[in-house]
Short mmCIF file of C-alpha atoms in Angstrom, two decimals:
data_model
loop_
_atom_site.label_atom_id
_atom_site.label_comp_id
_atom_site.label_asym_id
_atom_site.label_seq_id
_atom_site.Cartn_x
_atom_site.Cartn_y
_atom_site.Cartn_z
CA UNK A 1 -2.83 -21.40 -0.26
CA UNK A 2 -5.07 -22.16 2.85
CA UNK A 3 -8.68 -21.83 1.34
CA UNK A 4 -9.70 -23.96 -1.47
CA UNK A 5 -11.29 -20.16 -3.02
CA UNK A 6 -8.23 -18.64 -3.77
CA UNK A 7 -9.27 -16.31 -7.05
CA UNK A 8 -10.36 -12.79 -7.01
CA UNK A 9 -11.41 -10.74 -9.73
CA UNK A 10 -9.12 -7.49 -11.33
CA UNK A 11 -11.38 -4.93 -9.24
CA UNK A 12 -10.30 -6.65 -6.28
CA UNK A 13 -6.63 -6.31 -7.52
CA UNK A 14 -6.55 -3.17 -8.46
CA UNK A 15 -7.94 -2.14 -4.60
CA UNK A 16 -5.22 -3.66 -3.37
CA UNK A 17 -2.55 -2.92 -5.56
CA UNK A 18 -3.49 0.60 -5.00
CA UNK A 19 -3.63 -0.42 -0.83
CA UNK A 20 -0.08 -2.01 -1.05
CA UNK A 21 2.05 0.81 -2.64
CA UNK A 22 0.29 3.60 -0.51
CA UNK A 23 2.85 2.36 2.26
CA UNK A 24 4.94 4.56 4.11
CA UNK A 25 6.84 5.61 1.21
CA UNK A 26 4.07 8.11 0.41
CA UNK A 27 4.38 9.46 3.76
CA UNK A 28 7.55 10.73 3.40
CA UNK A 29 8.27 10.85 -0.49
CA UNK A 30 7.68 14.97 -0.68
CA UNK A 31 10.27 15.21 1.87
CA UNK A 32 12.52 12.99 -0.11
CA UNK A 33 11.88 13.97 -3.02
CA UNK A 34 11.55 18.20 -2.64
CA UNK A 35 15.42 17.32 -1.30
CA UNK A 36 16.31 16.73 -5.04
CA UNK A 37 13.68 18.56 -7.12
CA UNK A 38 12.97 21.91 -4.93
CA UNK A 39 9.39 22.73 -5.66
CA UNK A 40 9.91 21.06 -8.69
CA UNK A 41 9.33 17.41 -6.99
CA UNK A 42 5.37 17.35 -7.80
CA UNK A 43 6.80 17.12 -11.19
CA UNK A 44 9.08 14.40 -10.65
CA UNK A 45 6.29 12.31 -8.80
CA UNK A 46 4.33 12.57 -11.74
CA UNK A 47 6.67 11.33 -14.27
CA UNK A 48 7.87 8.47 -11.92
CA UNK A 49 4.31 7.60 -10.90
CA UNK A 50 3.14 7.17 -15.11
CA UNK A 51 6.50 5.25 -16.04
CA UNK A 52 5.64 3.25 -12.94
CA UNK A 53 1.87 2.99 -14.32
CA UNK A 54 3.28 2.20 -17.73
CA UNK A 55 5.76 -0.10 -16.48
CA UNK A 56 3.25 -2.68 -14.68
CA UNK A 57 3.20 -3.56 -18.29
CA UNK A 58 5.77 -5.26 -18.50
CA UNK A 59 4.70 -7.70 -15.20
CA UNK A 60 1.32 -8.44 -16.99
CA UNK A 61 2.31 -9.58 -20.49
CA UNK A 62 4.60 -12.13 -18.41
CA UNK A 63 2.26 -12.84 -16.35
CA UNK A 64 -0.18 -13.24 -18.79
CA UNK A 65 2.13 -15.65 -20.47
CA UNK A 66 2.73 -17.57 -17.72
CA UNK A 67 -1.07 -17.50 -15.96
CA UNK A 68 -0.38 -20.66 -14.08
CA UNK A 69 3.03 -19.15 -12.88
CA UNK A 70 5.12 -17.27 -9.99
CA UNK A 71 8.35 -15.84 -10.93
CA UNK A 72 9.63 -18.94 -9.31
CA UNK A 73 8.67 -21.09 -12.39
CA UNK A 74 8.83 -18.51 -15.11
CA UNK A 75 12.72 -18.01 -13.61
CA UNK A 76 13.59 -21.36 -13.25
CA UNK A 77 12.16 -22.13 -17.23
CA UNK A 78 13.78 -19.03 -18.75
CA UNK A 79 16.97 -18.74 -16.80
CA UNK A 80 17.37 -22.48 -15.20
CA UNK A 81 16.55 -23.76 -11.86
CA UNK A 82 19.67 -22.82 -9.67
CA UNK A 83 19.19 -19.48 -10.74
CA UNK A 84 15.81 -19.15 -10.89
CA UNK A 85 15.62 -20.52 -6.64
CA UNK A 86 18.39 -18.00 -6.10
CA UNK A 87 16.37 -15.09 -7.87
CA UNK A 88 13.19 -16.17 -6.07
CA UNK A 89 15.04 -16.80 -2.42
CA UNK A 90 16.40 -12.84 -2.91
CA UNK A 91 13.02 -11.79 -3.45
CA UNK A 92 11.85 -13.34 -0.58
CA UNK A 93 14.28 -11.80 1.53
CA UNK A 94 13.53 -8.33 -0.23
CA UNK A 95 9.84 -8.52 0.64
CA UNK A 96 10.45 -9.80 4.20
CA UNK A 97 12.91 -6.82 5.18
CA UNK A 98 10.75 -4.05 2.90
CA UNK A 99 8.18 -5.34 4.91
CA UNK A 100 9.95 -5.39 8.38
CA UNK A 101 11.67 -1.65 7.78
CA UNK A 102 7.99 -0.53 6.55
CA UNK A 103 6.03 -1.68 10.04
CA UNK A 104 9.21 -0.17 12.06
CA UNK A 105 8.41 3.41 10.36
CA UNK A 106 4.58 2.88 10.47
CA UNK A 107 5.36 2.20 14.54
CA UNK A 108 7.27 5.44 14.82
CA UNK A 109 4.82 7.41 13.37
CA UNK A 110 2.16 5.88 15.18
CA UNK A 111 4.93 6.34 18.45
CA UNK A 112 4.85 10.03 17.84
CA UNK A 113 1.54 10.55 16.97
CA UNK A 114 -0.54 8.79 18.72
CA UNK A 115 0.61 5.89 21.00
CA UNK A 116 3.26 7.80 22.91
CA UNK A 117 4.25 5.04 25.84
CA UNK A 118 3.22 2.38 23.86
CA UNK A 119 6.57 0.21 22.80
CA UNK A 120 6.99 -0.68 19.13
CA UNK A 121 7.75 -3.94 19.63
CA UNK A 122 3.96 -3.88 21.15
CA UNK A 123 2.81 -2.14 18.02
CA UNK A 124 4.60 -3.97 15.43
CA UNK A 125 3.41 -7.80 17.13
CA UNK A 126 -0.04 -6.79 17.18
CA UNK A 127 0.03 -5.23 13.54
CA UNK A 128 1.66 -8.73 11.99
CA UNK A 129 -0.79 -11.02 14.32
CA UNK A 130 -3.78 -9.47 12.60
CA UNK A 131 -1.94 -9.63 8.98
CA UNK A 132 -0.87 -13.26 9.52
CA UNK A 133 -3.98 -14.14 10.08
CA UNK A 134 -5.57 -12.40 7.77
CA UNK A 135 -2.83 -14.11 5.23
CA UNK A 136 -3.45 -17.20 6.39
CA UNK A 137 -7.22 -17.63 5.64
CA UNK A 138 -5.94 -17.09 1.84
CA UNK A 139 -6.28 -14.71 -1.06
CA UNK A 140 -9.31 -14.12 -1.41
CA UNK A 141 -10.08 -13.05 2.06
CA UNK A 142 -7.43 -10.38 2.04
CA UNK A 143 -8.82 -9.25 -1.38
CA UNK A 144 -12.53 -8.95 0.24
CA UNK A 145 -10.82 -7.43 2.89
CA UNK A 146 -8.89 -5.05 1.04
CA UNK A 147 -12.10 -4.01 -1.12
CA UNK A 148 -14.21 -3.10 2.11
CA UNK A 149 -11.76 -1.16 3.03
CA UNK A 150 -10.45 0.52 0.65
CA UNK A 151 -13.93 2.60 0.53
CA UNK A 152 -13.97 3.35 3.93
CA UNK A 153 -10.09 4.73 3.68
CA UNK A 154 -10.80 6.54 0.79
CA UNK A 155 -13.97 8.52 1.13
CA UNK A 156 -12.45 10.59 4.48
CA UNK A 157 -9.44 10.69 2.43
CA UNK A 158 -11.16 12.64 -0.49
CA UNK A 159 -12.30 15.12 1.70
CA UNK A 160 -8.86 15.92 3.07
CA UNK A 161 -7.55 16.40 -0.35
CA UNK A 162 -10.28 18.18 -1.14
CA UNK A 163 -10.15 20.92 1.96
CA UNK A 164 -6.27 21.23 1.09
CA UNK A 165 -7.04 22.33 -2.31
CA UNK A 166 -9.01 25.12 -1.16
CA UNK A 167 -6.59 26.15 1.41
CA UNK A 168 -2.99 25.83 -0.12
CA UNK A 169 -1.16 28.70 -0.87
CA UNK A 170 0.07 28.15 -4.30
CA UNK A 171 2.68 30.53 -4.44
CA UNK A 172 4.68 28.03 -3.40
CA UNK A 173 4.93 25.62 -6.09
CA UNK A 174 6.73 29.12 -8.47
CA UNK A 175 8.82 29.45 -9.98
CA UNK A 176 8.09 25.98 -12.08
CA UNK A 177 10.66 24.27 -13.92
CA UNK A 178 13.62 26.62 -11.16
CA UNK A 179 15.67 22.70 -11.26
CA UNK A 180 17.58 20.98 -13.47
CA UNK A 181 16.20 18.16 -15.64
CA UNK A 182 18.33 16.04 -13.98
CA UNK A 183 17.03 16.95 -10.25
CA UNK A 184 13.73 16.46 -11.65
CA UNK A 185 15.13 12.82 -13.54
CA UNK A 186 16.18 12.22 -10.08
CA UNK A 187 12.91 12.80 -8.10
CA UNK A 188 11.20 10.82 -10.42
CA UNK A 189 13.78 7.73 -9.93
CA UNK A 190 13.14 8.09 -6.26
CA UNK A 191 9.23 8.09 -7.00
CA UNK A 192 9.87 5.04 -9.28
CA UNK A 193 11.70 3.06 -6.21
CA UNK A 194 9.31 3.95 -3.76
CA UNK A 195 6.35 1.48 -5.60
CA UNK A 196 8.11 -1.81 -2.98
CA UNK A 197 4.76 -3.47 -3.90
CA UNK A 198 5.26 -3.67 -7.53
CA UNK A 199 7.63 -6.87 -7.27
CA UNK A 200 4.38 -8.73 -6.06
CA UNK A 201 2.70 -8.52 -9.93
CA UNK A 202 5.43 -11.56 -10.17
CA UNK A 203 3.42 -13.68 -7.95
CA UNK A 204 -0.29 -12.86 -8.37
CA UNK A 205 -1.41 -14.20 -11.85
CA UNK A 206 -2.08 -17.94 -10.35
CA UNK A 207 -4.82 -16.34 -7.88
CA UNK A 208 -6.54 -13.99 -11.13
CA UNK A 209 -10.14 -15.09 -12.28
CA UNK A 210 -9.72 -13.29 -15.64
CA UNK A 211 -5.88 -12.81 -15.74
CA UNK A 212 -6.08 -11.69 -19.69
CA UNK A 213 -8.25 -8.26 -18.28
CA UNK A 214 -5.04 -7.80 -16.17
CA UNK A 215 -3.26 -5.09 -18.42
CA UNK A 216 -6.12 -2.17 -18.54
CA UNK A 217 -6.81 -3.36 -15.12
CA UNK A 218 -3.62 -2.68 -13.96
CA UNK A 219 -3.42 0.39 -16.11
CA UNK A 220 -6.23 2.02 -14.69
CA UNK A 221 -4.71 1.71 -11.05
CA UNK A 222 -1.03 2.76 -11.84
CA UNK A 223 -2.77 6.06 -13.06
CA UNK A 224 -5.14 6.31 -10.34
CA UNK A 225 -1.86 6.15 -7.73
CA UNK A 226 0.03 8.71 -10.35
CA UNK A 227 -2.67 10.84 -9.68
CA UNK A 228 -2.88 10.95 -5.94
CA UNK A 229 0.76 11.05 -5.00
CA UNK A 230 1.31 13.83 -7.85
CA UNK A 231 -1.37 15.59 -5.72
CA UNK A 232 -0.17 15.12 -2.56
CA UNK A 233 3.44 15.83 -3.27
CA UNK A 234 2.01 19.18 -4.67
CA UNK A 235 -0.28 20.20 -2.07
CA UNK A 236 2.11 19.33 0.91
CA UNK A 237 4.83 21.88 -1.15
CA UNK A 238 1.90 24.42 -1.55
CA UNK A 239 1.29 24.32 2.27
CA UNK A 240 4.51 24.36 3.88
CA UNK A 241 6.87 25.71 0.85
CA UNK A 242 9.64 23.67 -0.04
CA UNK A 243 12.37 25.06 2.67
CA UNK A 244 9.74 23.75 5.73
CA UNK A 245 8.96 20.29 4.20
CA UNK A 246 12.46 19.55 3.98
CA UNK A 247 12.68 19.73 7.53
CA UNK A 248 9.63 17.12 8.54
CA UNK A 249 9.96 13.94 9.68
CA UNK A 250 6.21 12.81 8.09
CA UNK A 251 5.30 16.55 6.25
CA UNK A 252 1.92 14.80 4.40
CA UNK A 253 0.59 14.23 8.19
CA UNK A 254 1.66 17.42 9.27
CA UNK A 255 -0.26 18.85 6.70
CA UNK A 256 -3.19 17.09 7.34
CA UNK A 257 -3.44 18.07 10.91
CA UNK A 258 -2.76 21.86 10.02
CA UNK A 259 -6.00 21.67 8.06
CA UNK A 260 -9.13 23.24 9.63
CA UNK A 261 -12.48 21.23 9.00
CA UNK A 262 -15.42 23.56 8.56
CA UNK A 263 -17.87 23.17 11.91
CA UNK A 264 -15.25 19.83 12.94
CA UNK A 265 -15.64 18.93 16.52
CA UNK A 266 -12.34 17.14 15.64
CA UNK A 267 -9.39 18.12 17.59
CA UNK A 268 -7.10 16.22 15.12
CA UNK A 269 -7.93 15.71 11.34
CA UNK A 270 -4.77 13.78 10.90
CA UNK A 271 -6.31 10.91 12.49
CA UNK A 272 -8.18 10.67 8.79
CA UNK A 273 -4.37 10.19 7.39
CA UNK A 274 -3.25 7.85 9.89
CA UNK A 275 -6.11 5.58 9.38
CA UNK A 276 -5.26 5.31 6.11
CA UNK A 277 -2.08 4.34 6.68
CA UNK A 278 -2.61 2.01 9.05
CA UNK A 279 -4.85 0.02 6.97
CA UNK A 280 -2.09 0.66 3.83
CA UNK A 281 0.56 -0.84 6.00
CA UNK A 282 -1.80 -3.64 7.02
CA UNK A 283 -2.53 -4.25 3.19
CA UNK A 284 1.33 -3.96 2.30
CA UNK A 285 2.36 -6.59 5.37
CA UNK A 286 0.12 -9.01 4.76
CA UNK A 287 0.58 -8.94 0.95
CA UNK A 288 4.46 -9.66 1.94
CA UNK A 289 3.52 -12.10 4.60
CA UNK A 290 1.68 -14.29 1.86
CA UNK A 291 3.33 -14.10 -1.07
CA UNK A 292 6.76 -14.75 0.65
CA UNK A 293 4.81 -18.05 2.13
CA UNK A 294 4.05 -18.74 -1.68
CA UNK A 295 7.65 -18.44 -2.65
CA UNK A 296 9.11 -20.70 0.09
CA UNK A 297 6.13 -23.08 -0.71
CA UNK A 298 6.23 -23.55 -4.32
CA UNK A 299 10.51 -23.10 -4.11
CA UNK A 300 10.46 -26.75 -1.98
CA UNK A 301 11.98 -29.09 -4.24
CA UNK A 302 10.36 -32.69 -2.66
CA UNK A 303 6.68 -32.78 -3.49
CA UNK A 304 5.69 -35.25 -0.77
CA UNK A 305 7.61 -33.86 2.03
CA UNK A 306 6.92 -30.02 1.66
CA UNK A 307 6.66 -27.93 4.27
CA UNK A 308 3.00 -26.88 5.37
CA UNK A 309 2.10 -23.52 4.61
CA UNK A 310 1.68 -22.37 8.30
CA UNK A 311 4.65 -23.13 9.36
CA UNK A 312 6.21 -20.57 6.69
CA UNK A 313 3.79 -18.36 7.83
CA UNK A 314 5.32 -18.67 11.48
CA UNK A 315 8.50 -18.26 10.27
CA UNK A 316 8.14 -15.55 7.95
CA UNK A 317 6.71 -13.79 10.54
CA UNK A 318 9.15 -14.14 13.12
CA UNK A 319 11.77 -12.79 10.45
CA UNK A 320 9.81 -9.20 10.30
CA UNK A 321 9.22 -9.07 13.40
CA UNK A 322 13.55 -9.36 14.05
CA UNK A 323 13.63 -7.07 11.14
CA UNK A 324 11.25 -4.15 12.64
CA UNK A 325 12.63 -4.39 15.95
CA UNK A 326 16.49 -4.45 15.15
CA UNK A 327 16.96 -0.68 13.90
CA UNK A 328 18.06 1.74 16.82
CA UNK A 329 16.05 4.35 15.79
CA UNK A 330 14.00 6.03 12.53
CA UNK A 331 16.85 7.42 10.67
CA UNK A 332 18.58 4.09 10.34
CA UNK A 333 15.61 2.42 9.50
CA UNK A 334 15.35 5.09 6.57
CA UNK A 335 19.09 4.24 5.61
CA UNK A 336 18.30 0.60 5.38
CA UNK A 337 15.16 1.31 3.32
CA UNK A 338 17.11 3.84 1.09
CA UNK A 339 19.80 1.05 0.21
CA UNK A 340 16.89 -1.52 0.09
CA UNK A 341 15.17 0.31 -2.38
CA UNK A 342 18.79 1.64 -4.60
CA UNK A 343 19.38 -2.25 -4.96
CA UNK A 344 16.79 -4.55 -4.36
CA UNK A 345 13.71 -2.51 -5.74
CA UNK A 346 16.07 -1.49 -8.81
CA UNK A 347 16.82 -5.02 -9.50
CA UNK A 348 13.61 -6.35 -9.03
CA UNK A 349 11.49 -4.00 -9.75
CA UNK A 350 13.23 -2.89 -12.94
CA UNK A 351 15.59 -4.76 -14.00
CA UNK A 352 14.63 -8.38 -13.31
CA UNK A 353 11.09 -8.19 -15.06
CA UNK A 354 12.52 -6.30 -18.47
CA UNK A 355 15.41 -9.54 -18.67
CA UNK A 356 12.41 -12.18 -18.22
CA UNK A 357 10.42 -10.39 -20.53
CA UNK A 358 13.71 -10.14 -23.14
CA UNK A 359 14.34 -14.31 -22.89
CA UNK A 360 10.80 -15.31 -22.78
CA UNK A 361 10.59 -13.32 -26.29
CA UNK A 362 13.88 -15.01 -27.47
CA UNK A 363 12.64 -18.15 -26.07
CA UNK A 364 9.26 -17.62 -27.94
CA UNK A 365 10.48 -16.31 -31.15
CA UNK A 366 12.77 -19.45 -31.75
CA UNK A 367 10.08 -21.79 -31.34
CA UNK A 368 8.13 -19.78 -34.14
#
């Protein structure tokens, strides 16, 4: 978009697909989650997380079809162009208010964790200033970015996970199967609507080196992320019991600073959680703050007089920004995600990808 390099290579994508849906979601998804399936919701989590893996399936093959291609084009050739602007304006304005709800709950948790006087509207400015930024330079700078970091988030992070399993009381998690399949259908259709950076699949094939590797590639990291929420669903119900996680705001950092490193001079091992999601959020935010630029950019009808690409940035940005701030407080920034996530991430994430997938088959078998 801004760089002449824009391509990066499936490794690279698969860092930060795996960056961008750790968001705050996985913060609070055992609460959420454990509300529906009891101690049953580790189960849940992994069946939503492997139809999730499974279903980034469906976003390749299009987008394998269409290599050249957003959404915005594939929509506007399978379903028309009115329809396909109006489908690709929506998912701008999904992105740009998942984005703007996820930075207000990544500022209260920050707020009550660490930055006590500090006002969000301080945090959240500061957070999108780097992002846009970042954004800005183009593509491949975030994906560089994202694959530096990504190992130094993930090595403290191993070590967490690893102290937890030796220290969770696993009596817990019994009786297994004590819900419903239905509770457990439902935890899993949370899980599935909790992946908010799945939708951006529709928009990343143009920036792939080797876009036909895509599929394994994006296999391989929807099973990796299956993995680790399954496992930190389960040990934050092993730790707490199901009746005490219910009742925390953020139960997977609570957990993390009721661990005990062996010999630690650290007051606060949490800080090893919270430094992962800061730099999840970052990946998330700046994944929305470019890709919505894309859709405004390549949704301008008039060649000659489009609009330049930093001024959608500017804009963009001054839209999550309104969005982060406006909520009075964390529960109704929860309710808006909640609905966010019942519509838009069902529509987009599900339902819109299977119908493209449906008439670009149609379309393709008729021309056989």
């Amino acid at each position: 978009m801004f760089s002449e390099n824009d391509k990066i290579s499936i490794r690279q994508l698969q860092a930060l697909l795996i960056l961008d849906l750790f968001g705050t979601g996985v913060v609070t998804l055992p609460r959420q989650t454990v509300n529906v399936a009891g101690n049953d919701a580790y189960i849940a989590v992994l069946l939503g997380s492997i139809i999730m893996a499974i279903f980034t399936l469906v976003f390749t093959t299009l987008g394998q079809r269409h290599t050249n291609k957003t959404v915005v084009e594939i929509s506007q050739i399978l379903l028309s162009r009115p329809i396909g602007l109006l489908l690709s304006l929506g998912l701008a304005i999904k992105i740009m208010i998942g984005a703007g709800l996820e930075l207000r709950i990544f500022c209260e948790m920050i707020g009550q964790s660490m930055l006590f006087r500090t006002p969000i509207f301080v945090t959240a400015l500061a957070m999108l200033l780097i992002c846009g930024y970042v954004s800005a330079i183009g593509y491949e700078c975030r994906a560089r970015t994202g694959e530096i970091l990504f190992i130094f988030v993930f090595v403290p992070f191993l070590i967490l996970m690893l102290l937890a399993v030796f220290t969770a009381d696993y009596s817990n998690l019994r009786p297994i199967l004590s819900h419903s399949n239905s509770d457990i259908a439902k935890g899993a259709w949370y899980t599935i609507l909790s992946f908010q950076g799945l939708e951006f699949l529709f928009l990343v094939f143009p920036y792939l080196q080797r876009p036909k590797k895509a599929k394994k590639g994006m296999l391989e990291a929807g099973f990796i992320i299956a993995f680790f929420m399954t496992l930190i669903t389960l040990l934050t119900i092993a730790v707490f019991g199901q009746y005490s996680v219910v009742n925390k705001l953020f139960p997977v950092l609570q957990m993390m600073d009721s661990l005990q490193l062996p010999g630690s001079f650290l007051d606060r091992q949490d800080i090893f959680m919270l430094w992962f999601w800061v730099v999840s959020i970052f990946a998330s935010v700046s994944a929305a703050l470019f890709f919505v630029t894309i859709l405004f950019e390549r949704m301008q009808q008039n060649k000659n007089k489009k609009i330049p690409a930093r001024k959608w940035m500017f804009f963009v940005m001054v839209i999550v920004f309104l969005v982060t701030v406006l909520p009075q407080d964390v529960a109704s920034t929860n309710e808006y995600m909640e609905i966010l996530k019942k519509y838009g991430g069902t529509f987009y994430i599900l339902v819109l990808p299977v119908l493209l997938l449906i008439i670009d088959n149609i379309k393709r078998g008729k021309q056989i």
